[in-house]
mmCIF file of C-alpha atoms in Angstrom:
data_model
loop_
_atom_site.group_PDB
_atom_site.id
_atom_site.type_symbol
_atom_site.label_atom_id
_atom_site.label_comp_id
_atom_site.label_asym_id
_atom_site.label_seq_id
_atom_site.Cartn_x
_atom_site.Cartn_y
_atom_site.Cartn_z
ATOM 1 C CA MET A 4 4.683 -17.813 20.876
ATOM 2 C CA THR A 5 3.345 -17.640 17.340
ATOM 3 C CA ASN A 6 3.955 -20.582 14.995
ATOM 4 C CA GLY A 7 3.283 -20.465 11.304
ATOM 5 C CA THR A 8 3.849 -18.412 8.182
ATOM 6 C CA LEU A 9 2.117 -15.128 7.394
ATOM 7 C CA ALA A 10 2.218 -13.743 3.867
ATOM 8 C CA MET A 11 2.088 -9.964 3.487
ATOM 9 C CA ILE A 12 0.970 -9.144 -0.056
ATOM 10 C CA ALA A 13 1.434 -5.409 -0.524
ATOM 11 C CA CYS A 14 1.028 -2.452 -2.829
ATOM 12 C CA PRO A 15 4.163 -0.290 -2.721
ATOM 13 C CA ILE A 16 2.056 2.701 -1.613
ATOM 14 C CA LEU A 17 1.177 0.807 1.558
ATOM 15 C CA GLU A 18 4.574 -0.762 2.280
ATOM 16 C CA ASP A 19 5.197 1.801 5.046
ATOM 17 C CA GLU A 20 2.256 0.416 7.016
ATOM 18 C CA MET A 21 3.659 -3.074 6.528
ATOM 19 C CA ILE A 22 7.050 -2.002 7.939
ATOM 20 C CA TYR A 23 5.242 -0.286 10.798
ATOM 21 C CA SER A 24 3.491 -3.563 11.663
ATOM 22 C CA ILE A 25 6.753 -5.516 11.635
ATOM 23 C CA LEU A 26 8.576 -2.966 13.773
ATOM 24 C CA ASN A 27 5.834 -2.753 16.371
ATOM 25 C CA ASP A 28 5.596 -6.492 16.931
ATOM 26 C CA PRO A 29 8.274 -7.431 19.500
ATOM 27 C CA GLU A 30 7.926 -11.163 18.855
ATOM 28 C CA ASP A 31 10.836 -12.921 17.211
ATOM 29 C CA LYS A 32 10.238 -13.683 13.556
ATOM 30 C CA ARG A 33 11.995 -14.562 10.330
ATOM 31 C CA ILE A 34 11.376 -12.209 7.398
ATOM 32 C CA TYR A 35 11.540 -13.574 3.875
ATOM 33 C CA LEU A 36 11.496 -11.091 0.991
ATOM 34 C CA LEU A 37 10.442 -12.353 -2.410
ATOM 35 C CA ARG A 38 12.810 -10.389 -4.600
ATOM 36 C CA ASN A 39 11.230 -8.974 -7.768
ATOM 37 C CA LYS A 40 11.151 -5.676 -9.652
ATOM 38 C CA ASN A 41 8.692 -4.217 -7.144
ATOM 39 C CA THR A 42 10.999 -4.236 -4.106
ATOM 40 C CA SER A 43 13.174 -1.247 -5.068
ATOM 41 C CA THR A 44 11.654 1.234 -2.588
ATOM 42 C CA LEU A 45 11.094 -1.388 0.136
ATOM 43 C CA VAL A 46 14.638 -2.709 0.468
ATOM 44 C CA PRO A 47 16.198 0.628 1.555
ATOM 45 C CA LYS A 48 13.473 1.031 4.178
ATOM 46 C CA LEU A 49 14.053 -2.461 5.592
ATOM 47 C CA GLU A 50 17.772 -1.708 5.811
ATOM 48 C CA HIS A 51 17.178 1.755 7.299
ATOM 49 C CA HIS A 52 15.197 0.175 10.121
ATOM 50 C CA ASN A 53 17.705 -2.669 10.561
ATOM 51 C CA ILE A 54 15.079 -5.286 9.730
ATOM 52 C CA ASP A 55 16.942 -8.494 8.927
ATOM 53 C CA TYR A 56 15.500 -10.454 6.053
ATOM 54 C CA ILE A 57 16.233 -13.486 3.936
ATOM 55 C CA ASP A 58 16.297 -12.592 0.270
ATOM 56 C CA ILE A 59 14.747 -15.273 -1.970
ATOM 57 C CA ASP A 60 13.777 -15.207 -5.594
ATOM 58 C CA GLU A 61 10.069 -14.870 -6.228
ATOM 59 C CA LYS A 62 10.100 -17.493 -8.947
ATOM 60 C CA ASP A 63 11.915 -20.017 -6.775
ATOM 61 C CA PHE A 64 9.374 -19.521 -3.993
ATOM 62 C CA LEU A 65 6.428 -19.955 -6.344
ATOM 63 C CA LYS A 66 7.993 -23.104 -7.806
ATOM 64 C CA GLY A 67 8.400 -24.490 -4.303
ATOM 65 C CA THR A 68 12.173 -24.882 -4.563
ATOM 66 C CA VAL A 69 12.788 -22.594 -1.568
ATOM 67 C CA ARG A 70 11.982 -23.904 1.899
ATOM 68 C CA ILE A 71 10.360 -21.667 4.488
ATOM 69 C CA ALA A 72 11.232 -22.708 8.060
ATOM 70 C CA ASP A 73 8.367 -24.687 9.589
ATOM 71 C CA ASP A 74 9.178 -23.781 13.193
ATOM 72 C CA GLY A 75 8.517 -20.472 14.888
ATOM 73 C CA TYR A 76 7.052 -17.403 13.250
ATOM 74 C CA SER A 77 7.815 -16.468 9.651
ATOM 75 C CA ILE A 78 6.649 -13.601 7.442
ATOM 76 C CA VAL A 79 6.848 -13.727 3.673
ATOM 77 C CA ILE A 80 6.726 -10.292 2.011
ATOM 78 C CA TRP A 81 5.471 -10.242 -1.549
ATOM 79 C CA MET A 82 5.370 -6.862 -3.302
ATOM 80 C CA MET A 83 2.978 -6.313 -6.181
ATOM 81 C CA ASP A 84 3.342 -4.125 -9.285
ATOM 82 C CA LEU A 85 2.029 -0.582 -8.685
ATOM 83 C CA GLY A 86 1.113 -0.494 -12.387
ATOM 84 C CA LEU A 87 -1.757 -2.904 -11.771
ATOM 85 C CA HIS A 88 -3.771 0.103 -10.557
ATOM 86 C CA SER A 89 -4.073 1.385 -14.141
ATOM 87 C CA ASP A 90 -6.859 -1.151 -14.660
ATOM 88 C CA PRO A 91 -8.906 -1.968 -11.506
ATOM 89 C CA LYS A 92 -10.424 -5.140 -13.004
ATOM 90 C CA HIS A 93 -7.007 -6.382 -13.979
ATOM 91 C CA LEU A 94 -5.755 -5.576 -10.491
ATOM 92 C CA GLY A 95 -8.528 -7.663 -8.948
ATOM 93 C CA ASP A 96 -7.894 -10.583 -11.277
ATOM 94 C CA ALA A 97 -4.134 -10.436 -10.680
ATOM 95 C CA ILE A 98 -4.453 -10.395 -6.894
ATOM 96 C CA LYS A 99 -6.850 -13.365 -6.999
ATOM 97 C CA ASP A 100 -4.382 -15.254 -9.193
ATOM 98 C CA GLU A 101 -1.514 -14.568 -6.794
ATOM 99 C CA LEU A 102 -3.588 -15.544 -3.775
ATOM 100 C CA ALA A 103 -4.502 -18.830 -5.455
ATOM 101 C CA ARG A 104 -0.806 -19.515 -6.180
ATOM 102 C CA ILE A 105 0.129 -19.491 -2.498
ATOM 103 C CA ASP A 106 -3.090 -20.975 -1.125
ATOM 104 C CA GLY A 107 -2.221 -23.673 1.378
ATOM 105 C CA ARG A 108 1.464 -22.803 1.435
ATOM 106 C CA VAL A 109 1.078 -20.147 4.134
ATOM 107 C CA ASP A 110 -1.154 -20.039 7.205
ATOM 108 C CA GLY A 111 -2.626 -16.567 6.687
ATOM 109 C CA VAL A 112 -2.492 -13.569 4.368
ATOM 110 C CA ALA A 113 -2.516 -9.852 5.143
ATOM 111 C CA LEU A 114 -3.513 -8.007 1.964
ATOM 112 C CA TYR A 115 -2.022 -4.514 2.173
ATOM 113 C CA TYR A 116 -4.571 -2.985 -0.199
ATOM 114 C CA GLY A 117 -7.827 -1.053 -0.205
ATOM 115 C CA LEU A 118 -10.636 -1.516 -2.705
ATOM 116 C CA CYS A 119 -8.587 0.443 -5.257
ATOM 117 C CA GLY A 120 -11.283 1.729 -7.621
ATOM 118 C CA ASN A 121 -13.436 -1.239 -6.628
ATOM 119 C CA GLY A 122 -10.945 -3.573 -8.292
ATOM 120 C CA LEU A 123 -10.928 -5.609 -5.043
ATOM 121 C CA LEU A 124 -14.637 -5.311 -4.310
ATOM 122 C CA GLY A 125 -15.841 -8.623 -2.831
ATOM 123 C CA ILE A 126 -12.283 -9.920 -2.432
ATOM 124 C CA ILE A 127 -12.766 -11.310 1.076
ATOM 125 C CA ASP A 128 -15.970 -13.155 0.133
ATOM 126 C CA TRP A 129 -14.104 -14.591 -2.865
ATOM 127 C CA CYS A 130 -11.260 -15.718 -0.616
ATOM 128 C CA LYS A 131 -13.651 -17.452 1.779
ATOM 129 C CA GLU A 132 -15.335 -19.283 -1.092
ATOM 130 C CA SER A 133 -12.225 -20.105 -3.127
ATOM 131 C CA LEU A 134 -9.253 -20.507 -0.789
ATOM 132 C CA LYS A 135 -8.255 -22.629 2.190
ATOM 133 C CA THR A 136 -6.012 -19.867 3.547
ATOM 134 C CA PRO A 137 -7.651 -17.060 5.591
ATOM 135 C CA VAL A 138 -7.112 -13.557 4.240
ATOM 136 C CA THR A 139 -7.645 -10.096 5.721
ATOM 137 C CA ILE A 140 -7.418 -6.570 4.321
ATOM 138 C CA PHE A 141 -7.464 -3.000 5.615
ATOM 139 C CA LYS A 142 -10.769 -2.252 7.363
ATOM 140 C CA GLY A 143 -12.213 0.459 9.543
ATOM 141 C CA SER A 144 -13.709 -0.168 12.975
ATOM 142 C CA ASP A 145 -17.087 -0.653 11.274
ATOM 143 C CA GLY A 146 -15.727 -3.597 9.269
ATOM 144 C CA LYS A 147 -15.856 -1.735 5.947
ATOM 145 C CA ILE A 148 -12.905 -2.336 3.664
ATOM 146 C CA CYS A 149 -10.900 0.861 3.139
ATOM 147 C CA ASP A 150 -11.655 2.434 -0.237
ATOM 148 C CA ASP A 151 -8.042 3.346 -1.014
ATOM 149 C CA CYS A 152 -4.641 4.168 0.404
ATOM 150 C CA ILE A 153 -5.803 7.538 1.780
ATOM 151 C CA CYS A 154 -8.365 5.824 4.000
ATOM 152 C CA VAL A 155 -5.706 3.725 5.693
ATOM 153 C CA PRO A 156 -3.841 6.450 7.666
ATOM 154 C CA LEU A 157 -7.181 8.062 8.570
ATOM 155 C CA GLY A 158 -8.623 4.981 10.297
ATOM 156 C CA GLY A 159 -11.175 4.043 7.647
ATOM 157 C CA SER A 160 -13.500 5.191 4.875
ATOM 158 C CA ASP A 161 -15.865 7.145 7.128
ATOM 159 C CA ASN A 162 -13.046 9.370 8.291
ATOM 160 C CA TYR A 163 -11.966 9.785 4.686
ATOM 161 C CA LEU A 164 -15.392 11.150 3.823
ATOM 162 C CA LYS A 165 -15.081 13.600 6.693
ATOM 163 C CA LEU A 166 -11.715 14.672 5.340
ATOM 164 C CA VAL A 167 -13.134 15.234 1.870
ATOM 165 C CA ARG A 168 -15.770 17.521 3.355
ATOM 166 C CA ARG A 169 -13.143 19.337 5.407
ATOM 167 C CA TYR A 170 -10.661 19.649 2.524
ATOM 168 C CA PRO A 171 -12.527 19.464 -0.796
ATOM 169 C CA GLY A 172 -10.681 19.783 -4.070
ATOM 170 C CA VAL A 173 -7.165 18.856 -2.921
ATOM 171 C CA MET A 174 -4.576 16.276 -3.827
ATOM 172 C CA TYR A 175 -3.583 14.023 -0.931
ATOM 173 C CA LEU A 176 0.053 13.125 -0.315
ATOM 174 C CA THR A 177 1.184 10.415 2.078
ATOM 175 C CA PRO A 178 4.927 9.778 2.416
ATOM 176 C CA ALA A 179 4.802 6.816 -0.019
ATOM 177 C CA MET A 180 2.765 8.752 -2.565
ATOM 178 C CA ALA A 181 4.996 11.860 -2.453
ATOM 179 C CA CYS A 182 8.283 10.001 -2.455
ATOM 180 C CA SER A 183 7.181 7.681 -5.291
ATOM 181 C CA GLN A 184 5.166 10.315 -7.149
ATOM 182 C CA ASP A 185 6.416 9.437 -10.660
ATOM 183 C CA ASP A 186 5.552 5.762 -10.287
ATOM 184 C CA PHE A 187 2.322 6.602 -8.454
ATOM 185 C CA LEU A 188 1.130 8.955 -11.191
ATOM 186 C CA SER A 189 2.114 6.516 -13.927
ATOM 187 C CA SER A 190 -0.062 3.845 -12.317
ATOM 188 C CA GLN A 191 -3.286 5.855 -12.404
ATOM 189 C CA GLU A 192 -6.170 4.740 -14.599
ATOM 190 C CA MET A 193 -6.741 8.336 -15.789
ATOM 191 C CA PHE A 194 -3.633 8.190 -17.960
ATOM 192 C CA GLN A 195 -4.801 5.350 -20.143
ATOM 193 C CA GLY A 196 -4.953 6.557 -23.757
ATOM 194 C CA ILE A 197 -3.128 9.775 -22.927
ATOM 195 C CA GLU A 198 -1.162 9.516 -26.191
ATOM 196 C CA MET A 199 -4.338 10.439 -28.038
ATOM 197 C CA THR A 200 -4.453 13.845 -26.325
ATOM 198 C CA GLY A 201 -1.057 14.937 -27.590
ATOM 199 C CA MET A 202 -0.116 15.927 -23.996
ATOM 200 C CA THR A 203 2.633 14.669 -21.788
ATOM 201 C CA ARG A 204 1.574 12.999 -18.535
ATOM 202 C CA ASP A 205 2.380 16.121 -16.515
ATOM 203 C CA GLU A 206 0.559 18.368 -18.952
ATOM 204 C CA TYR A 207 -2.523 16.166 -18.779
ATOM 205 C CA MET A 208 -2.344 15.976 -14.962
ATOM 206 C CA LYS A 209 -2.084 19.794 -14.770
ATOM 207 C CA PHE A 210 -5.021 20.123 -17.171
ATOM 208 C CA MET A 211 -7.187 17.747 -15.064
ATOM 209 C CA LEU A 212 -6.256 19.535 -11.833
ATOM 210 C CA ASP A 213 -7.127 22.920 -13.346
ATOM 211 C CA LEU A 214 -10.375 21.520 -14.720
ATOM 212 C CA ALA A 215 -11.326 20.277 -11.245
ATOM 213 C CA ASP A 216 -10.221 23.629 -9.718
ATOM 214 C CA TYR A 217 -7.651 21.937 -7.477
ATOM 215 C CA LYS A 218 -5.449 24.549 -5.799
ATOM 216 C CA TYR A 219 -3.857 22.611 -2.929
ATOM 217 C CA ALA A 220 -2.017 19.433 -2.056
ATOM 218 C CA LEU A 221 -2.520 18.123 1.480
ATOM 219 C CA LYS A 222 0.499 16.628 3.232
ATOM 220 C CA ILE A 223 -0.643 13.650 5.315
ATOM 221 C CA ASP A 224 2.255 12.943 7.631
ATOM 222 C CA THR A 225 1.805 9.436 8.971
ATOM 223 C CA GLY A 226 5.213 9.491 10.635
ATOM 224 C CA MET A 227 6.095 6.491 8.515
ATOM 225 C CA GLY A 228 8.139 6.016 5.348
ATOM 226 C CA ASP A 229 10.878 8.288 4.050
ATOM 227 C CA GLN A 230 10.673 11.132 6.532
ATOM 228 C CA GLU A 231 14.018 12.511 5.408
ATOM 229 C CA HIS A 232 12.707 13.380 1.936
ATOM 230 C CA PHE A 233 8.965 13.688 2.540
ATOM 231 C CA GLN A 234 8.797 17.483 2.810
ATOM 232 C CA GLU A 235 11.017 18.145 -0.201
ATOM 233 C CA GLU A 236 9.058 15.670 -2.305
ATOM 234 C CA CYS A 237 5.787 17.362 -1.347
ATOM 235 C CA GLU A 238 7.343 20.681 -2.346
ATOM 236 C CA ARG A 239 8.462 19.192 -5.654
ATOM 237 C CA PHE A 240 4.938 17.944 -6.298
ATOM 238 C CA VAL A 241 3.256 21.292 -5.709
ATOM 239 C CA LYS A 242 5.853 23.125 -7.789
ATOM 240 C CA ARG A 243 5.396 20.584 -10.546
ATOM 241 C CA PHE A 244 1.647 21.130 -10.763
ATOM 242 C CA ASP A 245 1.378 24.743 -9.580
ATOM 243 C CA LEU A 246 -0.378 23.944 -6.308
ATOM 244 C CA GLN A 247 -0.055 25.223 -2.756
ATOM 245 C CA LEU A 248 0.899 22.915 0.091
ATOM 246 C CA LYS A 249 -1.152 22.439 3.252
ATOM 247 C CA LYS A 250 -0.481 20.080 6.147
ATOM 248 C CA LEU A 251 -3.170 17.890 7.649
ATOM 249 C CA GLU A 252 -3.684 18.360 11.386
ATOM 250 C CA PRO A 253 -2.066 15.460 13.328
ATOM 251 C CA GLU A 254 -5.304 14.528 15.105
ATOM 252 C CA TRP A 255 -6.630 13.132 11.813
ATOM 253 C CA ILE A 256 -3.859 10.513 11.632
ATOM 254 C CA SER A 257 -4.425 7.024 12.991
ATOM 255 C CA THR A 258 -2.637 3.664 12.948
ATOM 256 C CA GLU A 259 -5.908 1.883 13.749
ATOM 257 C CA THR A 260 -6.323 0.135 10.383
ATOM 258 C CA ALA A 261 -2.642 -0.892 10.294
ATOM 259 C CA ASP A 262 -2.880 -2.301 13.810
ATOM 260 C CA ARG A 263 -6.102 -4.122 12.953
ATOM 261 C CA ILE A 264 -4.934 -5.838 9.765
ATOM 262 C CA TYR A 265 -1.746 -7.157 11.367
ATOM 263 C CA SER A 266 -3.501 -8.306 14.529
ATOM 264 C CA GLU A 267 -6.187 -10.146 12.581
ATOM 265 C CA ALA A 268 -3.703 -11.701 10.178
ATOM 266 C CA LYS A 269 -1.491 -12.901 12.996
ATOM 267 C CA SER A 270 -4.491 -14.431 14.741
ATOM 268 C CA PHE A 271 -4.814 -16.838 11.788
ATOM 269 C CA LEU A 272 -1.576 -18.495 12.958
ATOM 270 C CA LYS A 273 -1.202 -20.878 15.870
ATOM 271 C CA ASP A 274 -0.062 -19.780 19.343
#
């Protein structure tokens, strides 16, 4: 039986993998959700899967006024702002700040992120040097940190490179990306300073896709997330940007990185 507290710090685009990890672990556990403005897409998914959770205010947790049970296995879910991706350096600094704020208050951290434009480059080395709490992140079987959220359902960065060679010049759509496409697009670094172009965000996105000769969007069906609306949201995306929709063959899809991050993070806790 596991004893201790695991913190899951997650980007909303990878919250489906986090839910997958929770659902596929049969061990009894308490789930604490730090309520903030970034939990709007997560809460309906937790409720859809009948995952019981204890709702606590993020500020109260960080001030130490909320007590996490010290017996048995507990998970604290802390969702980050998707908008941090608009500036990779700021993303890296923000994640380090948040990790420092909970250092020593949990027994391990699973960081549901990739390198994200190299904003988190060197993050694990920094954690080892700066924190008492062990931290893990999405990695392939070779130990390389996943470059981004597309690498995660493919099993790592090497498979992502193979995919790029197999399907060059396409937009990739996972369930979380398609079903949160407005927030996802708004978070992208490419839109910084867009007001100077005189274009709307969609006009600029269409311009960039045409410039890169993108003709397709690739549906990457992980089997996770909002399966009820995934197809229609993919269709909305391709109509929005005048693309054609293709579906990735299922043999490309893997839960290997999701299984690995959770297993390693849980190993930080006591049996």
